[in-house]
Amino acid sequence: EKVVGVSVLGRSVIGVTESGRIACIQLKGDGEEMEMEVVAVAETKIEGVRKVSIAEGEGDRPTYICLCSAAGRVSLWKMTGEDLSTCSRVAEVESSALLKPLPNGAQPWIVGAEVVWIPAVSTTSPTVVAAGVDGTLLLLTPNGGGESSTLIANAVGTFGGECSSLLVHVNEVGEEKAGVGTVFGCVENHVVAVDLI
């Protein structure tokens, strides 16, 4: 299977495949005796995963994983437990519920979705910052618990043109506008920055 996203969290490695499988691999032992052991595998049943974003948990916060599929689905998952062995879906939404049809009538799609902690937006849940191919900038937040939970969208701006990729920066404590996010998007041959707050 093709791996489309990977992140190193301490002595654990989180990997996500194109078929939507999330695996947690942990390093066991030290030195030449070190081995890698798969401690958890979750089948999300999301085919054609194109983009993956992982937000490492801190303290009581779980580790969150956002998957973005070629069909336009944005799905948020979380991993809990000391060894990240429990993986469960938090919420998801389809692009068709977020974006208006393109001028040619085609259904638009999400080109990128980053899951981050933005204190100015929420202190209780992570925020998924997403960009549509039409340049629409969205903040997605879970609407509650349960298997049927969805991501509620709030359009907060536009990149002003067709967007091809996305990068989110959250100002750390000590920086100007601490806790506020800035989103960078690639529009044709330019990088456009949009402040979230």
Short mmCIF file of C-alpha atoms in Angstrom, two decimals:
data_model
loop_
_atom_site.label_atom_id
_atom_site.label_comp_id
_atom_site.label_asym_id
_atom_site.label_seq_id
_atom_site.Cartn_x
_atom_site.Cartn_y
_atom_site.Cartn_z
CA GLU A 1 0.00 0.00 0.00
CA LYS A 2 1.08 3.55 -0.69
CA VAL A 3 1.83 5.63 2.42
CA VAL A 4 0.58 9.21 1.96
CA GLY A 5 1.31 10.65 5.41
CA VAL A 6 3.65 9.97 8.31
CA SER A 7 4.56 11.70 11.56
CA VAL A 8 6.98 10.93 14.38
CA LEU A 9 5.59 11.40 17.90
CA GLY A 10 8.22 10.58 20.52
CA ARG A 11 9.01 6.89 20.07
CA SER A 12 5.92 6.32 17.95
CA VAL A 13 5.38 6.65 14.21
CA ILE A 14 1.91 7.35 12.81
CA GLY A 15 1.44 6.28 9.21
CA VAL A 16 -1.59 6.68 6.94
CA THR A 17 -2.09 4.80 3.68
CA GLU A 18 -3.92 5.79 0.51
CA SER A 19 -6.68 3.32 1.39
CA GLY A 20 -7.34 5.10 4.70
CA ARG A 21 -5.55 2.76 7.07
CA ILE A 22 -4.01 4.44 10.13
CA ALA A 23 -1.16 2.55 11.80
CA CYS A 24 0.76 3.33 14.98
CA ILE A 25 4.25 1.84 15.07
CA GLN A 26 6.36 2.01 18.22
CA LEU A 27 10.05 1.55 18.80
CA LYS A 28 10.86 -1.13 21.37
CA GLY A 29 14.23 -1.57 23.07
CA ASP A 30 17.46 0.36 22.58
CA GLY A 31 20.57 0.25 20.43
CA GLU A 32 21.02 -2.82 18.25
CA GLU A 33 18.12 -4.51 20.05
CA MET A 34 15.66 -1.87 18.88
CA GLU A 35 12.63 -3.20 17.04
CA MET A 36 9.51 -1.69 15.49
CA GLU A 37 6.14 -3.04 16.55
CA VAL A 38 2.70 -2.19 15.16
CA VAL A 39 0.54 -1.46 18.21
CA ALA A 40 -2.65 -0.28 16.48
CA VAL A 41 -4.30 -0.27 13.09
CA ALA A 42 -7.55 1.54 12.31
CA GLU A 43 -9.52 1.00 9.11
CA THR A 44 -11.18 4.34 8.29
CA LYS A 45 -12.74 2.99 5.06
CA ILE A 46 -11.83 6.23 3.32
CA GLU A 47 -10.53 5.44 -0.16
CA GLY A 48 -8.19 7.67 -2.12
CA VAL A 49 -6.63 9.62 0.75
CA ARG A 50 -4.57 12.47 -0.74
CA LYS A 51 -3.71 14.72 2.21
CA VAL A 52 -2.91 13.89 5.82
CA SER A 53 -2.39 16.26 8.75
CA ILE A 54 -1.44 15.17 12.28
CA ALA A 55 -1.61 17.33 15.41
CA GLU A 56 0.38 15.87 18.30
CA GLY A 57 -1.43 15.78 21.62
CA GLU A 58 -0.11 17.52 24.72
CA GLY A 59 -1.13 16.82 28.30
CA ASP A 60 -4.74 15.60 28.25
CA ARG A 61 -5.13 16.38 24.56
CA PRO A 62 -5.35 13.36 22.23
CA THR A 63 -3.40 13.17 18.99
CA TYR A 64 -5.65 14.17 16.08
CA ILE A 65 -5.40 13.03 12.47
CA CYS A 66 -7.17 14.69 9.55
CA LEU A 67 -7.66 12.80 6.28
CA CYS A 68 -8.63 14.47 3.00
CA SER A 69 -9.76 12.17 0.18
CA ALA A 70 -9.78 12.60 -3.59
CA ALA A 71 -13.58 12.32 -3.47
CA GLY A 72 -13.79 15.38 -1.23
CA ARG A 73 -14.28 13.85 2.21
CA VAL A 74 -12.59 15.51 5.20
CA SER A 75 -12.46 13.18 8.20
CA LEU A 76 -11.09 13.85 11.70
CA TRP A 77 -9.82 11.00 13.91
CA LYS A 78 -8.15 10.88 17.31
CA MET A 79 -5.68 8.50 18.94
CA THR A 80 -5.67 8.02 22.70
CA GLY A 81 -3.89 5.89 25.29
CA GLU A 82 -0.26 6.00 26.39
CA ASP A 83 0.74 3.94 23.36
CA LEU A 84 -1.79 5.61 21.02
CA SER A 85 -3.44 2.22 20.68
CA THR A 86 -7.04 3.48 20.48
CA CYS A 87 -8.15 5.24 17.30
CA SER A 88 -11.68 6.56 16.78
CA ARG A 89 -13.51 8.84 14.40
CA VAL A 90 -14.45 12.28 15.68
CA ALA A 91 -16.32 13.85 12.76
CA GLU A 92 -16.33 14.20 8.99
CA VAL A 93 -17.90 16.18 6.17
CA GLU A 94 -18.09 16.10 2.37
CA SER A 95 -16.83 18.90 0.12
CA SER A 96 -20.29 19.08 -1.48
CA ALA A 97 -21.60 20.40 1.84
CA LEU A 98 -18.89 23.06 2.10
CA LEU A 99 -18.33 24.62 -1.32
CA LYS A 100 -20.46 25.96 -4.16
CA PRO A 101 -20.25 24.34 -7.63
CA LEU A 102 -17.58 25.72 -9.95
CA PRO A 103 -18.56 27.96 -12.91
CA ASN A 104 -18.49 24.95 -15.24
CA GLY A 105 -20.88 23.08 -12.95
CA ALA A 106 -18.22 20.74 -11.59
CA GLN A 107 -18.15 19.88 -7.91
CA PRO A 108 -15.25 21.71 -6.16
CA TRP A 109 -12.91 19.85 -3.85
CA ILE A 110 -10.75 20.50 -0.82
CA VAL A 111 -7.10 20.92 -1.83
CA GLY A 112 -5.74 20.81 1.70
CA ALA A 113 -6.85 20.43 5.31
CA GLU A 114 -4.60 21.01 8.32
CA VAL A 115 -5.63 20.10 11.87
CA VAL A 116 -4.14 22.50 14.43
CA TRP A 117 -4.78 23.92 17.89
CA ILE A 118 -5.68 27.60 17.58
CA PRO A 119 -6.40 28.99 21.09
CA ALA A 120 -8.13 32.06 19.66
CA VAL A 121 -10.64 29.77 17.94
CA SER A 122 -11.12 26.94 20.44
CA THR A 123 -9.46 25.62 23.57
CA THR A 124 -11.53 22.45 23.80
CA SER A 125 -11.17 20.96 20.32
CA PRO A 126 -8.77 21.22 17.41
CA THR A 127 -9.60 23.25 14.33
CA VAL A 128 -9.39 21.91 10.80
CA VAL A 129 -8.28 24.69 8.46
CA ALA A 130 -9.30 23.79 4.91
CA ALA A 131 -8.99 25.42 1.50
CA GLY A 132 -11.15 24.75 -1.53
CA VAL A 133 -9.82 24.71 -5.06
CA ASP A 134 -11.81 27.92 -5.62
CA GLY A 135 -9.73 29.66 -2.94
CA THR A 136 -12.34 29.57 -0.17
CA LEU A 137 -10.76 29.40 3.30
CA LEU A 138 -12.74 27.40 5.88
CA LEU A 139 -12.53 26.62 9.58
CA LEU A 140 -14.08 23.25 10.45
CA THR A 141 -14.98 22.30 14.02
CA PRO A 142 -16.70 19.16 15.39
CA ASN A 143 -20.35 19.69 16.37
CA GLY A 144 -20.31 17.17 19.21
CA GLY A 145 -19.71 13.50 19.91
CA GLY A 146 -21.12 10.30 18.48
CA GLU A 147 -20.62 8.37 15.27
CA SER A 148 -22.80 10.78 13.28
CA SER A 149 -20.87 13.89 14.29
CA THR A 150 -20.06 16.29 11.46
CA LEU A 151 -17.61 19.12 10.94
CA ILE A 152 -19.31 22.52 10.96
CA ALA A 153 -17.85 24.95 8.43
CA ASN A 154 -17.28 28.67 8.82
CA ALA A 155 -15.96 30.53 5.78
CA VAL A 156 -13.42 33.03 7.05
CA GLY A 157 -11.83 34.37 3.88
CA THR A 158 -10.54 33.67 0.42
CA PHE A 159 -7.19 33.41 -1.29
CA GLY A 160 -8.64 35.23 -4.29
CA GLY A 161 -7.92 32.52 -6.84
CA GLU A 162 -7.43 28.83 -7.47
CA CYS A 163 -5.48 27.41 -4.52
CA SER A 164 -3.16 24.41 -4.89
CA SER A 165 -1.75 23.89 -1.37
CA LEU A 166 -2.06 25.02 2.22
CA LEU A 167 0.13 25.71 5.25
CA VAL A 168 -1.02 26.89 8.69
CA HIS A 169 1.09 28.69 11.30
CA VAL A 170 -0.16 29.36 14.84
CA ASN A 171 1.63 32.12 16.75
CA GLU A 172 3.26 30.75 19.88
CA VAL A 173 3.26 32.36 23.32
CA GLY A 174 5.59 35.33 23.21
CA GLU A 175 4.91 36.09 19.56
CA GLU A 176 2.78 39.01 18.49
CA LYS A 177 -0.90 37.98 18.40
CA ALA A 178 -0.17 34.79 20.36
CA GLY A 179 -2.72 32.04 19.77
CA VAL A 180 -3.78 33.46 16.42
CA GLY A 181 -3.29 31.60 13.16
CA THR A 182 -2.04 32.66 9.75
CA VAL A 183 -2.79 30.56 6.69
CA PHE A 184 -0.55 30.48 3.64
CA GLY A 185 -1.89 29.29 0.30
CA CYS A 186 -0.32 28.85 -3.13
CA VAL A 187 -2.29 30.70 -5.81
CA GLU A 188 -0.75 30.30 -9.27
CA ASN A 189 2.84 31.52 -8.80
CA HIS A 190 2.24 33.44 -5.58
CA VAL A 191 2.00 32.71 -1.86
CA VAL A 192 -0.95 34.46 -0.22
CA ALA A 193 -1.21 34.92 3.57
CA VAL A 194 -4.51 35.28 5.42
CA ASP A 195 -4.82 36.02 9.15
CA LEU A 196 -7.56 33.97 10.79
CA ILE A 197 -8.36 36.48 13.52
#
